[in-house]
mmCIF file of N, CA, C and O in Angstrom:
data_model
loop_
_atom_site.group_PDB
_atom_site.id
_atom_site.type_symbol
_atom_site.label_atom_id
_atom_site.label_comp_id
_atom_site.label_asym_id
_atom_site.label_seq_id
_atom_site.Cartn_x
_atom_site.Cartn_y
_atom_site.Cartn_z
ATOM 1 N N UNK V 1 -35.059 25.277 41.862
ATOM 2 C CA UNK V 1 -36.478 26.046 41.888
ATOM 3 C C UNK V 1 -37.462 25.915 40.311
ATOM 4 O O UNK V 1 -38.108 25.903 40.400
ATOM 5 N N UNK V 2 -36.707 25.001 38.891
ATOM 6 C CA UNK V 2 -37.805 24.855 38.099
ATOM 7 C C UNK V 2 -37.746 22.654 37.881
ATOM 8 O O UNK V 2 -36.694 22.247 37.196
ATOM 9 N N UNK V 3 -38.177 23.125 38.498
ATOM 10 C CA UNK V 3 -37.931 21.109 38.631
ATOM 11 C C UNK V 3 -38.505 19.693 37.906
ATOM 12 O O UNK V 3 -38.661 19.102 36.110
ATOM 13 N N UNK V 4 -39.256 20.550 36.786
ATOM 14 C CA UNK V 4 -39.984 20.451 35.774
ATOM 15 C C UNK V 4 -39.589 20.817 34.606
ATOM 16 O O UNK V 4 -40.158 20.581 33.696
ATOM 17 N N UNK V 5 -38.511 21.653 34.567
ATOM 18 C CA UNK V 5 -37.598 21.557 32.784
ATOM 19 C C UNK V 5 -36.094 22.560 33.532
ATOM 20 O O UNK V 5 -35.979 22.317 34.685
ATOM 21 N N UNK V 6 -35.546 21.879 32.228
ATOM 22 C CA UNK V 6 -34.087 21.744 31.940
ATOM 23 C C UNK V 6 -34.116 23.364 31.676
ATOM 24 O O UNK V 6 -34.490 23.952 31.299
ATOM 25 N N UNK V 7 -32.948 24.025 32.642
ATOM 26 C CA UNK V 7 -32.979 25.641 32.931
ATOM 27 C C UNK V 7 -31.393 26.582 32.732
ATOM 28 O O UNK V 7 -30.589 25.065 33.778
ATOM 29 N N UNK V 8 -30.619 26.840 32.412
ATOM 30 C CA UNK V 8 -29.013 27.333 32.334
ATOM 31 C C UNK V 8 -29.406 28.970 32.965
ATOM 32 O O UNK V 8 -30.559 29.709 32.605
ATOM 33 N N UNK V 9 -28.489 29.236 33.481
ATOM 34 C CA UNK V 9 -27.753 30.553 33.838
ATOM 35 C C UNK V 9 -27.663 31.659 32.521
ATOM 36 O O UNK V 9 -26.326 31.067 32.857
ATOM 37 N N UNK V 10 -27.803 32.559 31.656
ATOM 38 C CA UNK V 10 -27.057 33.164 30.575
ATOM 39 C C UNK V 10 -27.451 34.762 31.315
ATOM 40 O O UNK V 10 -27.780 34.868 31.007
ATOM 41 N N UNK V 11 -25.160 34.433 31.011
ATOM 42 C CA UNK V 11 -25.598 36.822 31.863
ATOM 43 C C UNK V 11 -26.340 37.329 32.058
ATOM 44 O O UNK V 11 -27.041 37.388 32.278
ATOM 45 N N UNK V 12 -26.744 35.909 33.549
ATOM 46 C CA UNK V 12 -27.630 36.493 34.461
ATOM 47 C C UNK V 12 -29.768 36.363 34.650
ATOM 48 O O UNK V 12 -29.911 36.352 35.462
ATOM 49 N N UNK V 13 -29.484 35.509 33.118
ATOM 50 C CA UNK V 13 -31.048 35.153 32.892
ATOM 51 C C UNK V 13 -31.020 34.119 32.694
ATOM 52 O O UNK V 13 -30.353 33.342 31.924
ATOM 53 N N UNK V 14 -31.984 33.620 33.696
ATOM 54 C CA UNK V 14 -32.356 32.179 33.403
ATOM 55 C C UNK V 14 -33.616 31.749 32.434
ATOM 56 O O UNK V 14 -34.584 32.554 31.845
ATOM 57 N N UNK V 15 -32.677 30.588 31.415
ATOM 58 C CA UNK V 15 -32.792 30.742 29.782
ATOM 59 C C UNK V 15 -34.096 28.950 30.390
ATOM 60 O O UNK V 15 -33.064 28.371 30.880
ATOM 61 N N UNK V 16 -35.051 28.379 29.504
ATOM 62 C CA UNK V 16 -35.669 27.807 29.445
ATOM 63 C C UNK V 16 -34.075 26.938 27.738
ATOM 64 O O UNK V 16 -34.148 27.212 27.357
ATOM 65 N N UNK V 17 -34.236 25.510 28.547
ATOM 66 C CA UNK V 17 -33.038 24.568 28.001
ATOM 67 C C UNK V 17 -33.891 23.272 27.225
ATOM 68 O O UNK V 17 -34.749 22.974 27.681
ATOM 69 N N UNK V 18 -34.128 23.556 25.737
ATOM 70 C CA UNK V 18 -34.742 22.913 24.655
ATOM 71 C C UNK V 18 -34.044 20.532 25.589
ATOM 72 O O UNK V 18 -33.010 20.319 26.483
ATOM 73 N N UNK V 19 -35.345 20.223 25.573
ATOM 74 C CA UNK V 19 -35.258 18.738 26.144
ATOM 75 C C UNK V 19 -34.458 17.794 24.831
ATOM 76 O O UNK V 19 -34.811 17.718 23.193
ATOM 77 N N UNK V 20 -32.970 17.067 25.058
ATOM 78 C CA UNK V 20 -32.570 16.462 24.300
ATOM 79 C C UNK V 20 -33.003 15.641 23.557
ATOM 80 O O UNK V 20 -34.188 14.679 24.181
ATOM 81 N N UNK V 21 -32.256 14.827 22.559
ATOM 82 C CA UNK V 21 -33.475 14.091 21.876
ATOM 83 C C UNK V 21 -32.721 12.692 21.594
ATOM 84 O O UNK V 21 -31.582 13.046 22.052
ATOM 85 N N UNK V 22 -33.490 11.519 20.550
ATOM 86 C CA UNK V 22 -32.576 10.788 19.930
ATOM 87 C C UNK V 22 -30.941 11.185 19.639
ATOM 88 O O UNK V 22 -30.353 10.044 19.786
ATOM 89 N N UNK V 23 -31.142 11.871 18.460
ATOM 90 C CA UNK V 23 -29.891 11.938 17.807
ATOM 91 C C UNK V 23 -28.768 12.251 18.791
ATOM 92 O O UNK V 23 -27.271 11.896 18.655
ATOM 93 N N UNK V 24 -28.963 13.571 19.800
ATOM 94 C CA UNK V 24 -28.040 14.600 20.558
ATOM 95 C C UNK V 24 -27.913 13.036 21.771
ATOM 96 O O UNK V 24 -26.421 13.141 22.213
ATOM 97 N N UNK V 25 -28.380 12.137 22.402
ATOM 98 C CA UNK V 25 -27.828 10.922 22.788
ATOM 99 C C UNK V 25 -27.317 10.601 22.157
ATOM 100 O O UNK V 25 -26.357 9.698 23.353
ATOM 101 N N UNK V 26 -27.235 10.027 21.227
ATOM 102 C CA UNK V 26 -26.796 9.247 19.948
ATOM 103 C C UNK V 26 -24.977 9.799 20.170
ATOM 104 O O UNK V 26 -23.788 9.281 20.339
ATOM 105 N N UNK V 27 -24.804 10.810 19.668
ATOM 106 C CA UNK V 27 -23.632 11.961 19.745
ATOM 107 C C UNK V 27 -23.247 11.867 20.863
ATOM 108 O O UNK V 27 -21.608 11.560 20.960
ATOM 109 N N UNK V 28 -24.044 11.824 21.844
ATOM 110 C CA UNK V 28 -22.347 12.255 22.912
ATOM 111 C C UNK V 28 -22.611 10.460 23.709
ATOM 112 O O UNK V 28 -21.778 10.552 24.811
ATOM 113 N N UNK V 29 -23.397 9.651 23.568
ATOM 114 C CA UNK V 29 -22.683 7.668 23.869
ATOM 115 C C UNK V 29 -21.485 7.634 22.685
ATOM 116 O O UNK V 29 -20.444 7.346 23.668
ATOM 117 N N UNK V 30 -21.544 8.288 21.286
ATOM 118 C CA UNK V 30 -20.920 7.643 20.834
ATOM 119 C C UNK V 30 -19.108 8.870 21.112
ATOM 120 O O UNK V 30 -17.792 8.712 21.726
ATOM 121 N N UNK V 31 -19.181 10.212 21.591
ATOM 122 C CA UNK V 31 -18.052 11.387 22.078
ATOM 123 C C UNK V 31 -18.092 10.474 23.498
ATOM 124 O O UNK V 31 -16.767 10.737 23.725
ATOM 125 N N UNK V 32 -18.548 10.608 24.451
ATOM 126 C CA UNK V 32 -17.972 10.215 26.115
ATOM 127 C C UNK V 32 -17.782 8.605 25.179
ATOM 128 O O UNK V 32 -16.371 8.551 26.386
ATOM 129 N N UNK V 33 -17.819 7.417 25.264
ATOM 130 C CA UNK V 33 -16.471 6.468 24.768
ATOM 131 C C UNK V 33 -15.636 6.441 24.209
ATOM 132 O O UNK V 33 -14.606 6.019 24.566
ATOM 133 N N UNK V 34 -15.562 7.525 23.176
ATOM 134 C CA UNK V 34 -14.393 7.368 22.717
ATOM 135 C C UNK V 34 -12.852 8.345 23.538
ATOM 136 O O UNK V 34 -12.000 7.479 24.173
ATOM 137 N N UNK V 35 -13.874 9.197 24.047
ATOM 138 C CA UNK V 35 -12.862 10.121 25.504
ATOM 139 C C UNK V 35 -12.651 9.264 26.712
ATOM 140 O O UNK V 35 -11.447 9.211 27.321
ATOM 141 N N UNK V 36 -13.730 8.345 26.963
ATOM 142 C CA UNK V 36 -13.309 7.825 28.216
ATOM 143 C C UNK V 36 -12.324 6.966 27.237
ATOM 144 O O UNK V 36 -11.275 6.719 28.633
ATOM 145 N N UNK V 37 -12.279 5.624 26.557
ATOM 146 C CA UNK V 37 -10.659 5.045 26.093
ATOM 147 C C UNK V 37 -9.539 5.682 26.337
ATOM 148 O O UNK V 37 -8.754 5.582 27.025
ATOM 149 N N UNK V 38 -9.604 7.552 25.625
ATOM 150 C CA UNK V 38 -8.856 8.240 25.271
ATOM 151 C C UNK V 38 -7.664 8.117 26.750
ATOM 152 O O UNK V 38 -6.864 8.601 26.799
ATOM 153 N N UNK V 39 -9.051 9.028 27.495
ATOM 154 C CA UNK V 39 -7.739 10.272 28.882
ATOM 155 C C UNK V 39 -7.561 8.678 29.740
ATOM 156 O O UNK V 39 -6.624 8.627 30.747
ATOM 157 N N UNK V 40 -8.586 7.268 29.692
ATOM 158 C CA UNK V 40 -7.957 6.204 30.920
ATOM 159 C C UNK V 40 -7.113 5.986 30.649
ATOM 160 O O UNK V 40 -6.334 5.416 31.545
ATOM 161 N N UNK V 41 -6.795 5.525 29.039
ATOM 162 C CA UNK V 41 -5.353 4.692 29.029
ATOM 163 C C UNK V 41 -4.095 5.558 28.689
ATOM 164 O O UNK V 41 -3.085 4.778 29.012
ATOM 165 N N UNK V 42 -4.171 7.185 29.178
ATOM 166 C CA UNK V 42 -3.336 8.101 29.547
ATOM 167 C C UNK V 42 -3.568 8.662 30.931
ATOM 168 O O UNK V 42 -2.190 9.828 31.408
ATOM 169 N N UNK V 43 -4.611 8.527 31.936
ATOM 170 C CA UNK V 43 -4.409 9.409 33.369
ATOM 171 C C UNK V 43 -4.329 10.313 33.042
ATOM 172 O O UNK V 43 -3.941 10.889 34.147
ATOM 173 N N UNK V 44 -5.321 11.294 31.884
ATOM 174 C CA UNK V 44 -5.241 12.779 32.156
ATOM 175 C C UNK V 44 -5.693 13.854 33.004
ATOM 176 O O UNK V 44 -5.577 14.662 33.188
ATOM 177 N N UNK V 45 -7.491 13.389 33.429
ATOM 178 C CA UNK V 45 -8.285 14.198 33.824
ATOM 179 C C UNK V 45 -9.329 13.133 33.659
ATOM 180 O O UNK V 45 -9.660 11.846 33.522
ATOM 181 N N UNK V 46 -10.170 13.670 34.387
ATOM 182 C CA UNK V 46 -12.103 13.796 34.512
ATOM 183 C C UNK V 46 -12.508 13.976 33.104
ATOM 184 O O UNK V 46 -12.745 14.902 32.520
ATOM 185 N N UNK V 47 -13.545 13.001 33.079
ATOM 186 C CA UNK V 47 -14.706 13.063 32.105
ATOM 187 C C UNK V 47 -15.665 12.835 32.895
ATOM 188 O O UNK V 47 -16.208 12.450 33.561
ATOM 189 N N UNK V 48 -16.658 13.921 32.389
ATOM 190 C CA UNK V 48 -18.172 14.470 33.291
ATOM 191 C C UNK V 48 -19.592 14.519 32.338
ATOM 192 O O UNK V 48 -19.177 14.725 30.693
ATOM 193 N N UNK V 49 -19.804 14.234 32.294
ATOM 194 C CA UNK V 49 -21.385 14.093 31.466
ATOM 195 C C UNK V 49 -22.933 14.488 32.334
ATOM 196 O O UNK V 49 -22.838 14.810 33.587
ATOM 197 N N UNK V 50 -23.798 14.288 31.431
ATOM 198 C CA UNK V 50 -25.399 14.382 31.775
ATOM 199 C C UNK V 50 -25.637 15.618 32.655
ATOM 200 O O UNK V 50 -25.899 15.837 33.466
ATOM 201 N N UNK V 51 -25.075 16.675 31.846
ATOM 202 C CA UNK V 51 -25.703 18.212 32.472
ATOM 203 C C UNK V 51 -24.730 18.741 33.644
ATOM 204 O O UNK V 51 -25.390 19.323 34.714
ATOM 205 N N UNK V 52 -23.508 18.215 33.464
ATOM 206 C CA UNK V 52 -22.464 18.584 34.861
ATOM 207 C C UNK V 52 -23.024 19.820 34.340
ATOM 208 O O UNK V 52 -21.852 20.427 33.107
ATOM 209 N N UNK V 53 -22.862 20.984 35.586
ATOM 210 C CA UNK V 53 -22.483 22.150 35.092
ATOM 211 C C UNK V 53 -21.622 22.785 35.373
ATOM 212 O O UNK V 53 -21.060 23.039 36.906
ATOM 213 N N UNK V 54 -21.317 23.925 35.081
ATOM 214 C CA UNK V 54 -20.113 24.752 35.234
ATOM 215 C C UNK V 54 -20.259 26.332 35.045
ATOM 216 O O UNK V 54 -21.183 27.271 34.126
ATOM 217 N N UNK V 55 -19.472 26.728 35.707
ATOM 218 C CA UNK V 55 -20.059 28.406 35.538
ATOM 219 C C UNK V 55 -19.053 28.278 34.994
ATOM 220 O O UNK V 55 -17.935 28.273 34.772
ATOM 221 N N UNK V 56 -20.067 29.753 33.957
ATOM 222 C CA UNK V 56 -18.751 29.883 32.216
ATOM 223 C C UNK V 56 -18.488 31.301 31.496
ATOM 224 O O UNK V 56 -17.954 31.300 30.779
ATOM 225 N N UNK V 57 -19.029 32.402 33.428
ATOM 226 C CA UNK V 57 -18.712 33.617 32.861
ATOM 227 C C UNK V 57 -19.503 34.090 34.093
ATOM 228 O O UNK V 57 -20.489 33.878 35.003
ATOM 229 N N UNK V 58 -19.139 35.673 33.921
ATOM 230 C CA UNK V 58 -19.413 36.056 35.780
ATOM 231 C C UNK V 58 -19.326 37.820 35.097
ATOM 232 O O UNK V 58 -19.010 38.233 34.277
ATOM 233 N N UNK V 59 -19.692 38.554 35.758
ATOM 234 C CA UNK V 59 -20.574 40.325 35.636
ATOM 235 C C UNK V 59 -21.412 39.734 34.516
ATOM 236 O O UNK V 59 -20.717 40.850 34.178
ATOM 237 N N UNK V 60 -22.241 40.148 34.391
ATOM 238 C CA UNK V 60 -23.573 38.337 35.036
ATOM 239 C C UNK V 60 -22.719 37.215 34.942
ATOM 240 O O UNK V 60 -22.389 36.817 34.380
ATOM 241 N N UNK V 61 -23.493 36.463 35.377
ATOM 242 C CA UNK V 61 -22.917 34.720 35.660
ATOM 243 C C UNK V 61 -23.145 33.628 34.628
ATOM 244 O O UNK V 61 -25.096 34.667 34.806
ATOM 245 N N UNK V 62 -23.064 32.865 34.089
ATOM 246 C CA UNK V 62 -23.410 32.001 32.590
ATOM 247 C C UNK V 62 -22.769 30.708 33.959
ATOM 248 O O UNK V 62 -22.171 30.475 34.152
ATOM 249 N N UNK V 63 -24.214 29.616 34.391
ATOM 250 C CA UNK V 63 -23.847 28.487 34.672
ATOM 251 C C UNK V 63 -24.833 27.211 33.994
ATOM 252 O O UNK V 63 -25.738 27.783 33.680
ATOM 253 N N UNK V 64 -23.617 27.158 32.552
ATOM 254 C CA UNK V 64 -24.386 26.022 31.774
ATOM 255 C C UNK V 64 -24.665 24.747 32.161
ATOM 256 O O UNK V 64 -22.751 25.010 33.181
ATOM 257 N N UNK V 65 -25.147 23.633 31.355
ATOM 258 C CA UNK V 65 -24.898 22.532 32.152
ATOM 259 C C UNK V 65 -24.202 22.230 30.201
ATOM 260 O O UNK V 65 -24.491 21.801 29.109
ATOM 261 N N UNK V 66 -22.970 21.288 30.792
ATOM 262 C CA UNK V 66 -22.365 20.843 30.060
ATOM 263 C C UNK V 66 -22.966 18.884 29.518
ATOM 264 O O UNK V 66 -23.040 18.619 30.799
ATOM 265 N N UNK V 67 -23.189 19.184 28.584
ATOM 266 C CA UNK V 67 -23.185 17.442 28.322
ATOM 267 C C UNK V 67 -21.973 16.086 28.189
ATOM 268 O O UNK V 67 -22.578 15.384 28.346
ATOM 269 N N UNK V 68 -20.859 17.022 27.789
ATOM 270 C CA UNK V 68 -20.108 15.791 27.598
ATOM 271 C C UNK V 68 -18.280 17.338 27.573
ATOM 272 O O UNK V 68 -18.623 18.596 27.884
ATOM 273 N N UNK V 69 -17.841 16.859 29.155
ATOM 274 C CA UNK V 69 -17.269 17.577 29.745
ATOM 275 C C UNK V 69 -15.391 17.285 30.376
ATOM 276 O O UNK V 69 -15.702 15.985 30.763
ATOM 277 N N UNK V 70 -14.170 17.816 29.750
ATOM 278 C CA UNK V 70 -12.900 16.696 30.286
ATOM 279 C C UNK V 70 -12.512 18.468 31.051
ATOM 280 O O UNK V 70 -12.080 19.064 31.344
ATOM 281 N N UNK V 71 -11.939 18.140 32.341
ATOM 282 C CA UNK V 71 -11.668 18.145 33.045
ATOM 283 C C UNK V 71 -9.708 18.157 33.902
ATOM 284 O O UNK V 71 -9.360 16.521 34.182
ATOM 285 N N UNK V 72 -8.176 18.405 33.584
ATOM 286 C CA UNK V 72 -7.560 17.793 33.497
ATOM 287 C C UNK V 72 -6.549 18.039 34.567
ATOM 288 O O UNK V 72 -7.828 18.851 35.691
ATOM 289 N N UNK V 73 -6.011 17.151 35.677
ATOM 290 C CA UNK V 73 -5.583 16.529 36.534
ATOM 291 C C UNK V 73 -4.777 17.940 36.842
ATOM 292 O O UNK V 73 -4.588 18.490 37.880
ATOM 293 N N UNK V 74 -3.979 18.589 35.933
ATOM 294 C CA UNK V 74 -3.353 20.181 36.409
ATOM 295 C C UNK V 74 -4.276 20.729 36.730
ATOM 296 O O UNK V 74 -4.255 21.604 37.261
ATOM 297 N N UNK V 75 -5.753 21.581 36.347
ATOM 298 C CA UNK V 75 -6.619 22.474 36.351
ATOM 299 C C UNK V 75 -6.790 22.171 37.842
ATOM 300 O O UNK V 75 -7.501 22.810 38.534
ATOM 301 N N UNK V 76 -7.359 20.259 38.468
ATOM 302 C CA UNK V 76 -7.992 20.196 38.830
ATOM 303 C C UNK V 76 -7.834 19.198 39.969
ATOM 304 O O UNK V 76 -7.988 18.031 39.174
ATOM 305 N N UNK V 77 -6.614 18.901 40.758
ATOM 306 C CA UNK V 77 -5.850 18.033 40.722
ATOM 307 C C UNK V 77 -7.375 16.925 42.210
ATOM 308 O O UNK V 77 -8.180 16.881 42.021
ATOM 309 N N UNK V 78 -6.589 15.261 41.418
ATOM 310 C CA UNK V 78 -7.043 14.390 42.318
ATOM 311 C C UNK V 78 -8.066 14.963 43.397
ATOM 312 O O UNK V 78 -9.197 14.117 43.864
#
């Protein structure tokens, strides 16, 4: 519905989210790199990035875009 803006659903309300800047991208890149190395060597789960959306609450719903997320294989099997 909103192709020109980043939006999230927060407690049932659509909210515009600020565009990330250079420092934000640099921090995310470092986090993803370190986490990937750690998780890949232990085969613990999935590493996700780039505003992967998650339902974070209900009644009313909240759907947030995570910059970096980890889901264990115990929680979401392969």
